[in-house]
Amino acid sequence: MEDKKRTILLRMYIVYFIVAAFGTAVIGKIIHIQVVEGPMWREKAEKVLLRYEQVDPIRGNIYSSDGNLLAVSVPIFEIRMDVANTHVKEEYFRTQVDSLAQKLSQLFRDRTAREYRQELLQARKSKNRFLLIKRNVTYGQLKVLKTFPIFNLGKYGGGLIVIEKTRRELPYKNMVYRTIGWDKEGSVNDVGLEGSYSELLSGKPGKQLMQKIGNGMWRPLNDEFIVPPQHGYDIVTTIDVVLQDVATEALRAQLTEHNADHGCAVLMEVHTGYIKAIANLKKTSSGSYVEEYNYAIAESSEPGSTFKLASVLAALEDKLADANQIIQTGNGEFTYANQKMRDTHKGGYGAITLKKAFEVSSNVGISKMIYDAYRNQPEKYINRLHSMSIGTPLGIEIEGEGKPFVKSPSSKSWSKVSLPWMSIGYELKITPLQTLAIYNAVANDGVMVKPLLVKEISSMGQPVKAVEPVVINASIASKSTIAQVRQMLEGVVENGTAKNLFNSMYRIAGKTGTAQIASGKTGYNKTNYKASFVGYFPADDPKYSCIVVINNPSKGAYYGGAIAAPVFKQIADRVYANDIRIQPEHDTSLVQPFPFIVAGVRSDIDQITNRLHYNTSGTCIQEWITASVLTNKLSTKDKNIDTHTLPDVCGMSARDAIYLLEKLGVSVTLEGKGLVVSQSPPAGAGLDSTNHVALLLALKPMSDEKPQ
C-alpha cells in the first residue's frame, strides 16, 4: 500500500514540475518578448498599422506676360467621414442624420436624401471609419459642407475627413492650348511648356503618416506633414492674352471663310525674340477649328516664295548680285533641264530689276539670278544659307520642333533643277517659326535671336530667374545687305504682291508666299496650296515680326497676299492701336503751348480755347469743326457734314465719332484707344450702302500733318 502511495506522489511531483517548468518557460518567453524582442515586434506592428505615404506638392502656375493665368492647379477635395466616431453619441447621430442627408443631396445633387441616409446609417452600423462622401469637391462646396449638422463639429467632434488634392485647369480653355501643353502621369507624350518645364513646375513631394483602419483603407493620422511638400515654381510666359486672342480669332475667321484645312500665326518681339502670340488651328470633322497640333513649331515643309528672302540675302552678301541688276524674265517661263518654271503673271514681266522681281515675287527672276550666280558653285549657295543659320533648329524650349532640311550637292536627291527650285522655296523644308526667325533677323539689323516662350521663373510672386534674350547668330549678313533687303521688303507692300497692306498710319515690310503642297505619290497639284505672309512693322523702326500660314484654302483664292496678309494686318493694326512705342512721335514744337486738337464739336472747342485764353483764328458756324496750329494761333474751320455720304471722323475722340456716326444711322465698332486714326469704309462712301463703320484709335496722332 505504501509503495502504491509513493508511486502516485512521484507521478504528481513529476506532473507538477513539468507544469511548473512549462509555466516558467512561458513566463520567461513573455518577459523575453516584452523586454528583449519588444521593440522589434512593436516596430513590425507599427509598419502594419502605420505607413508613410507621399504627399504631392501643388504644381506651379503658368502665367501670361500680363499676369493672367494660362494654367493653374485648382484645389479640390475628397470628403470622407469617420461614421463610427465615438464623440458623436448615438442619440445625436439619429436626430441629425436626416438633416445631414438632406443637405448633402441638395449640395451635390448626385443622390437622393433617402440614399444618403441609408448609406450613413449602414456605415454607422458597420463602424465604417472612412466612408467616402464625395470626390472632386470644390473649395466653395467645402465651406458650405462644414456648416452641415454633425460635420460642423469638425474633424474630431464630427468625424469629417478632408483630403486635399489638385486639378489642372486652363482658364482660357482652347486658347494657346498646344503651346501650354500637358504633363500627364504615365504619359510619354508630354508636350508644350507643361512638359518641358515639368521638373520646375512639379516641385518636390512630402510625406504624411497614414493609419490603417481596416478593409485595406488608410487615412491620415493627423494633419501634420512629416516632410512638407515643396510647391512648384511658376512660369511667366511671353504670351500677351489680348494679342493671343486677336491672333486666334483673326486666324479662325480667315480659315473659316476660305474653308482651309489648318493654319498658324505667330507674333514676336523683334529685339527680344519674345513670342507674344502663337495660334494653331485645325479644322475638325464638324467644321469647327481647334488647337490640336503646334504647326508653327512642328510643321516642317516647303515654304515657297517666303524663302526668296534667304536667296536674295545670299547673293547680295556674296556680291554675286545687285538690287538694281536687270534680269530677263521674258514671257514668264523658263526651262531648267526638263522642268519648266513659270511666273503667276501671264505674259511675264520682261526685263526687270532684281528689286522688282522680288517685289512682284517673280519665280523666273529670282531663280535665274541664283542659277546664274551659283550654277558652277552650288555648294557656295548652300554654305551661305548655313552661315545665316538656315537649316539649323532654333532650339526652342518646348519639345517637337520640326527638323529643317536643306539639301546639298552631295545629297542623293540633288538634281540639275535643285538649285533654281530651292531658290524659290522648294526642295527644302523649314517650319513657320524658323522662317519668321530669318525675317526677324533682318528687322533686327542682322541679329538672329532665339524665339522664346518663357520670360521668367518665379515663386510666390517673386522673380527667381529671368530668361534673357538669346542670340543665335550675331550677324546673318552685313549692314549694307540688310539695308538693301529691307528696302525690297518695304517695296513688296508699297508696290508689289502685298499692296493691300499699305496704309498711311505705319509702314509694313514683308513677303507673300504661295506654295503648292506635294500630296504623297501624286506630287504637286493645282488644288493644294499654302498661303503665307511674313514680315515686320513698323518698317522704319521694327518692333514686331509676324508670320501667318494658311494651308489648303478651298474656295478659289489661294495667294498669300489675299489669304494670309489680311490676318497679318488685323494683328498688326491691333498692336499699333495699343502699343504706344510704335506710334510716331508728334512734333510738340508745332503745338506748344496748345493742346492737340484735331476735330470735334464747336461748342466744346470754343469752351476749351476761351477757358485757357488761346489765340484763335477763323469764323465757324457749323456744329462740327476742325482745328490746326498756325504759328502761335489755333486755326479752326467748319467741318461740313453731308447727310448722304460718310463723314471723315479721323482726329475725333471716340465719343464724338460715335455720336456723329450713330446720329447718321451708322453702327460703330472701336479698336484701340485714343483718337480716331483710321476708318473703314473711308470718308465719302455713300450712306445708303453703309450701315457699319470700324474705327481704329491710337494714343497719339498718326503724323505731323495738319488736318484739313
Tab-separated table of N, CA, C and O in Angstrom, residues 298-368:
chain	number	residue	atom	x	y	z
A	298	ALA	N	6.179	72.814	-85.265
A	298	ALA	CA	6.477	71.426	-85.641
A	298	ALA	C	6.368	71.112	-87.129
A	298	ALA	O	6.984	70.148	-87.591
A	299	GLU	N	5.584	71.875	-87.890
A	299	GLU	CA	5.346	71.506	-89.285
A	299	GLU	C	6.479	72.007	-90.185
A	299	GLU	O	6.535	73.174	-90.560
A	300	SER	N	7.364	71.110	-90.553
A	300	SER	CA	8.470	71.430	-91.449
A	300	SER	C	8.066	71.062	-92.871
A	300	SER	O	7.806	69.891	-93.173
A	301	SER	N	7.980	72.071	-93.737
A	301	SER	CA	7.513	71.837	-95.105
A	301	SER	C	8.143	72.861	-96.037
A	301	SER	O	8.854	73.771	-95.606
A	302	GLU	N	7.878	72.732	-97.320
A	302	GLU	CA	8.413	73.664	-98.305
A	302	GLU	C	7.763	75.036	-98.123
A	302	GLU	O	6.531	75.155	-98.189
A	303	PRO	N	8.551	76.073	-97.882
A	303	PRO	CA	7.976	77.382	-97.565
A	303	PRO	C	7.451	78.155	-98.765
A	303	PRO	O	6.625	79.054	-98.619
A	304	GLY	N	7.966	77.867	-99.974
A	304	GLY	CA	7.551	78.641	-101.134
A	304	GLY	C	8.240	79.993	-101.172
A	304	GLY	O	9.376	80.161	-100.722
A	305	SER	N	7.539	80.999	-101.676
A	305	SER	CA	8.168	82.280	-102.013
A	305	SER	C	8.704	83.074	-100.834
A	305	SER	O	9.512	83.984	-101.023
A	306	THR	N	8.277	82.777	-99.612
A	306	THR	CA	8.851	83.499	-98.477
A	306	THR	C	10.337	83.196	-98.326
A	306	THR	O	11.071	83.961	-97.699
A	307	PHE	N	10.804	82.089	-98.938
A	307	PHE	CA	12.217	81.732	-98.855
A	307	PHE	C	13.069	82.556	-99.820
A	307	PHE	O	14.301	82.547	-99.730
A	308	LYS	N	12.424	83.283	-100.715
A	308	LYS	CA	13.181	84.108	-101.661
A	308	LYS	C	14.032	85.145	-100.952
A	308	LYS	O	15.066	85.578	-101.476
A	309	LEU	N	13.614	85.553	-99.755
A	309	LEU	CA	14.422	86.489	-98.985
A	309	LEU	C	15.797	85.892	-98.700
A	309	LEU	O	16.817	86.575	-98.839
A	310	ALA	N	15.836	84.618	-98.289
A	310	ALA	CA	17.114	83.966	-97.992
A	310	ALA	C	17.995	83.908	-99.235
A	310	ALA	O	19.218	84.116	-99.161
A	311	SER	N	17.383	83.630	-100.384
A	311	SER	CA	18.155	83.555	-101.628
A	311	SER	C	18.753	84.907	-101.989
A	311	SER	O	19.926	85.007	-102.378
A	312	VAL	N	17.966	85.957	-101.868
A	312	VAL	CA	18.462	87.300	-102.186
A	312	VAL	C	19.549	87.714	-101.193
A	312	VAL	O	20.561	88.305	-101.578
A	313	LEU	N	19.348	87.402	-99.914
A	313	LEU	CA	20.367	87.688	-98.907
A	313	LEU	C	21.694	87.030	-99.277
A	313	LEU	O	22.762	87.655	-99.198
A	314	ALA	N	21.631	85.766	-99.688
A	314	ALA	CA	22.845	85.015	-100.024
A	314	ALA	C	23.586	85.664	-101.189
A	314	ALA	O	24.805	85.898	-101.121
A	315	ALA	N	22.866	85.955	-102.264
A	315	ALA	CA	23.507	86.502	-103.467
A	315	ALA	C	24.069	87.893	-103.224
A	315	ALA	O	25.172	88.228	-103.692
A	316	LEU	N	23.346	88.728	-102.486
A	316	LEU	CA	23.845	90.072	-102.191
A	316	LEU	C	25.065	90.005	-101.285
A	316	LEU	O	26.034	90.748	-101.470
A	317	GLU	N	25.027	89.134	-100.277
A	317	GLU	CA	26.135	89.033	-99.340
A	317	GLU	C	27.393	88.487	-100.014
A	317	GLU	O	28.508	88.894	-99.678
A	318	ASP	N	27.201	87.571	-100.975
A	318	ASP	CA	28.345	87.034	-101.719
A	318	ASP	C	28.773	87.947	-102.865
A	318	ASP	O	29.673	87.598	-103.644
A	319	LYS	N	28.076	89.082	-102.984
A	319	LYS	CA	28.372	90.075	-104.031
A	319	LYS	C	28.296	89.457	-105.433
A	319	LYS	O	29.070	89.790	-106.333
A	320	LEU	N	27.323	88.550	-105.585
A	320	LEU	CA	27.076	87.930	-106.885
A	320	LEU	C	25.815	88.490	-107.536
A	320	LEU	O	25.382	88.003	-108.584
A	321	ALA	N	25.230	89.483	-106.893
A	321	ALA	CA	24.023	90.112	-107.439
A	321	ALA	C	23.930	91.527	-106.905
A	321	ALA	O	24.609	91.896	-105.938
A	322	ASP	N	23.066	92.304	-107.555
A	322	ASP	CA	22.847	93.690	-107.142
A	322	ASP	C	21.359	93.978	-107.265
A	322	ASP	O	20.693	93.486	-108.172
A	323	ALA	N	20.834	94.772	-106.323
A	323	ALA	CA	19.395	95.040	-106.311
A	323	ALA	C	18.912	95.673	-107.604
A	323	ALA	O	17.752	95.485	-108.004
A	324	ASN	N	19.778	96.407	-108.286
A	324	ASN	CA	19.372	97.117	-109.497
A	324	ASN	C	19.765	96.407	-110.788
A	324	ASN	O	19.558	96.947	-111.880
A	325	GLN	N	20.340	95.212	-110.689
A	325	GLN	CA	20.710	94.500	-111.906
A	325	GLN	C	19.467	94.093	-112.678
A	325	GLN	O	18.399	93.838	-112.107
A	326	ILE	N	19.579	94.047	-113.999
A	326	ILE	CA	18.453	93.702	-114.859
A	326	ILE	C	18.420	92.186	-115.077
A	326	ILE	O	19.440	91.556	-115.361
A	327	ILE	N	17.231	91.632	-114.944
A	327	ILE	CA	17.026	90.199	-115.167
A	327	ILE	C	15.997	90.040	-116.281
A	327	ILE	O	14.913	90.643	-116.242
A	328	GLN	N	16.313	89.216	-117.234
A	328	GLN	CA	15.391	88.961	-118.348
A	328	GLN	C	14.449	87.820	-117.967
A	328	GLN	O	14.827	86.654	-117.930
A	329	THR	N	13.201	88.177	-117.666
A	329	THR	CA	12.228	87.145	-117.294
A	329	THR	C	11.381	86.713	-118.489
A	329	THR	O	10.594	85.767	-118.381
A	330	GLY	N	11.537	87.420	-119.637
A	330	GLY	CA	10.827	87.040	-120.858
A	330	GLY	C	9.329	87.018	-120.676
A	330	GLY	O	8.721	87.927	-120.095
A	331	ASN	N	8.720	85.944	-121.153
A	331	ASN	CA	7.257	85.823	-121.072
A	331	ASN	C	6.804	85.131	-119.787
A	331	ASN	O	5.666	84.683	-119.676
A	332	GLY	N	7.718	85.012	-118.818
A	332	GLY	CA	7.353	84.420	-117.536
A	332	GLY	C	7.530	82.921	-117.488
A	332	GLY	O	6.997	82.281	-116.569
A	333	GLU	N	8.280	82.356	-118.426
A	333	GLU	CA	8.546	80.919	-118.415
A	333	GLU	C	10.030	80.695	-118.691
A	333	GLU	O	10.638	81.391	-119.500
A	334	PHE	N	10.594	79.708	-117.996
A	334	PHE	CA	11.990	79.365	-118.240
A	334	PHE	C	12.182	77.892	-117.902
A	334	PHE	O	11.657	77.413	-116.891
A	335	THR	N	12.935	77.188	-118.744
A	335	THR	CA	13.120	75.755	-118.564
A	335	THR	C	14.506	75.456	-118.007
A	335	THR	O	15.517	75.906	-118.537
A	336	TYR	N	14.517	74.710	-116.914
A	336	TYR	CA	15.751	74.197	-116.329
A	336	TYR	C	15.762	72.683	-116.534
A	336	TYR	O	14.852	71.990	-116.058
A	337	ALA	N	16.776	72.203	-117.251
A	337	ALA	CA	16.838	70.768	-117.591
A	337	ALA	C	15.527	70.390	-118.263
A	337	ALA	O	15.187	70.915	-119.318
A	338	ASN	N	14.736	69.538	-117.624
A	338	ASN	CA	13.482	69.101	-118.240
A	338	ASN	C	12.255	69.656	-117.527
A	338	ASN	O	11.144	69.179	-117.727
A	339	GLN	N	12.446	70.666	-116.660
A	339	GLN	CA	11.316	71.209	-115.911
A	339	GLN	C	11.135	72.691	-116.222
A	339	GLN	O	12.109	73.450	-116.262
A	340	LYS	N	9.886	73.065	-116.423
A	340	LYS	CA	9.563	74.448	-116.775
A	340	LYS	C	9.100	75.201	-115.531
A	340	LYS	O	8.221	74.750	-114.796
A	341	MET	N	9.687	76.357	-115.301
A	341	MET	CA	9.289	77.231	-114.204
A	341	MET	C	8.473	78.378	-114.765
A	341	MET	O	8.793	78.927	-115.815
A	342	ARG	N	7.403	78.748	-114.033
A	342	ARG	CA	6.502	79.799	-114.529
A	342	ARG	C	6.271	80.862	-113.467
A	342	ARG	O	6.293	80.589	-112.267
A	343	ASP	N	6.020	82.063	-113.947
A	343	ASP	CA	5.536	83.137	-113.086
A	343	ASP	C	4.012	83.109	-113.093
A	343	ASP	O	3.393	82.668	-114.072
A	344	THR	N	3.416	83.589	-112.008
A	344	THR	CA	1.952	83.615	-111.948
A	344	THR	C	1.374	84.697	-112.852
A	344	THR	O	0.224	84.603	-113.277
A	345	HIS	N	2.172	85.715	-113.155
A	345	HIS	CA	1.712	86.815	-114.008
A	345	HIS	C	1.774	86.378	-115.475
A	345	HIS	O	2.844	86.102	-116.014
A	346	LYS	N	0.632	86.301	-116.107
A	346	LYS	CA	0.588	85.858	-117.505
A	346	LYS	C	1.325	86.844	-118.407
A	346	LYS	O	1.156	88.049	-118.304
A	347	GLY	N	2.145	86.291	-119.292
A	347	GLY	CA	2.904	87.129	-120.205
A	347	GLY	C	4.247	87.559	-119.666
A	347	GLY	O	5.075	88.109	-120.390
A	348	GLY	N	4.466	87.318	-118.350
A	348	GLY	CA	5.756	87.638	-117.761
A	348	GLY	C	5.960	89.116	-117.522
A	348	GLY	O	5.090	89.949	-117.797
A	349	TYR	N	7.153	89.460	-117.009
A	349	TYR	CA	7.478	90.839	-116.674
A	349	TYR	C	8.536	91.428	-117.588
A	349	TYR	O	8.903	92.594	-117.444
A	350	GLY	N	9.067	90.629	-118.500
A	350	GLY	CA	10.113	91.136	-119.391
A	350	GLY	C	11.394	91.407	-118.640
A	350	GLY	O	11.786	90.660	-117.738
A	351	ALA	N	12.056	92.522	-118.975
A	351	ALA	CA	13.311	92.895	-118.328
A	351	ALA	C	13.005	93.728	-117.087
A	351	ALA	O	12.439	94.820	-117.177
A	352	ILE	N	13.365	93.212	-115.906
A	352	ILE	CA	13.090	93.912	-114.649
A	352	ILE	C	14.319	93.831	-113.746
A	352	ILE	O	15.195	92.982	-113.925
A	353	THR	N	14.370	94.729	-112.769
A	353	THR	CA	15.471	94.699	-111.803
A	353	THR	C	15.241	93.570	-110.799
A	353	THR	O	14.120	93.067	-110.638
A	354	LEU	N	16.304	93.204	-110.103
A	354	LEU	CA	16.172	92.192	-109.048
A	354	LEU	C	15.196	92.678	-107.979
A	354	LEU	O	14.388	91.896	-107.457
A	355	LYS	N	15.256	93.967	-107.646
A	355	LYS	CA	14.340	94.522	-106.649
A	355	LYS	C	12.892	94.342	-107.084
A	355	LYS	O	12.034	93.925	-106.299
A	356	LYS	N	12.617	94.624	-108.355
A	356	LYS	CA	11.260	94.461	-108.866
A	356	LYS	C	10.862	92.992	-108.893
A	356	LYS	O	9.712	92.649	-108.565
A	357	ALA	N	11.790	92.131	-109.261
A	357	ALA	CA	11.496	90.694	-109.294
A	357	ALA	C	11.093	90.196	-107.912
A	357	ALA	O	10.194	89.360	-107.770
A	358	PHE	N	11.756	90.737	-106.879
A	358	PHE	CA	11.427	90.351	-105.513
A	358	PHE	C	10.061	90.903	-105.112
A	358	PHE	O	9.251	90.201	-104.492
A	359	GLU	N	9.799	92.151	-105.472
A	359	GLU	CA	8.537	92.791	-105.079
A	359	GLU	C	7.332	92.085	-105.685
A	359	GLU	O	6.299	91.924	-105.022
A	360	VAL	N	7.446	91.654	-106.933
A	360	VAL	CA	6.317	91.001	-107.595
A	360	VAL	C	6.399	89.483	-107.468
A	360	VAL	O	5.567	88.759	-108.005
A	361	SER	N	7.435	89.009	-106.761
A	361	SER	CA	7.636	87.582	-106.497
A	361	SER	C	7.755	86.771	-107.781
A	361	SER	O	7.093	85.741	-107.960
A	362	SER	N	8.629	87.216	-108.654
A	362	SER	CA	8.850	86.519	-109.918
A	362	SER	C	9.700	85.270	-109.686
A	362	SER	O	10.874	85.365	-109.314
A	363	ASN	N	9.113	84.105	-109.919
A	363	ASN	CA	9.857	82.848	-109.785
A	363	ASN	C	11.015	82.799	-110.780
A	363	ASN	O	12.132	82.404	-110.442
A	364	VAL	N	10.727	83.212	-112.020
A	364	VAL	CA	11.751	83.176	-113.061
A	364	VAL	C	12.882	84.148	-112.726
A	364	VAL	O	14.075	83.815	-112.842
A	365	GLY	N	12.528	85.351	-112.272
A	365	GLY	CA	13.534	86.361	-111.974
A	365	GLY	C	14.476	85.928	-110.861
A	365	GLY	O	15.707	86.022	-110.991
A	366	ILE	N	13.929	85.456	-109.735
A	366	ILE	CA	14.769	85.062	-108.599
A	366	ILE	C	15.582	83.817	-108.933
A	366	ILE	O	16.780	83.730	-108.633
A	367	SER	N	14.967	82.833	-109.572
A	367	SER	CA	15.679	81.586	-109.872
A	367	SER	C	16.806	81.818	-110.879
A	367	SER	O	17.899	81.243	-110.743
A	368	LYS	N	16.570	82.673	-111.886
A	368	LYS	CA	17.630	82.953	-112.856
A	368	LYS	C	18.797	83.672	-112.199
A	368	LYS	O	19.968	83.399	-112.504
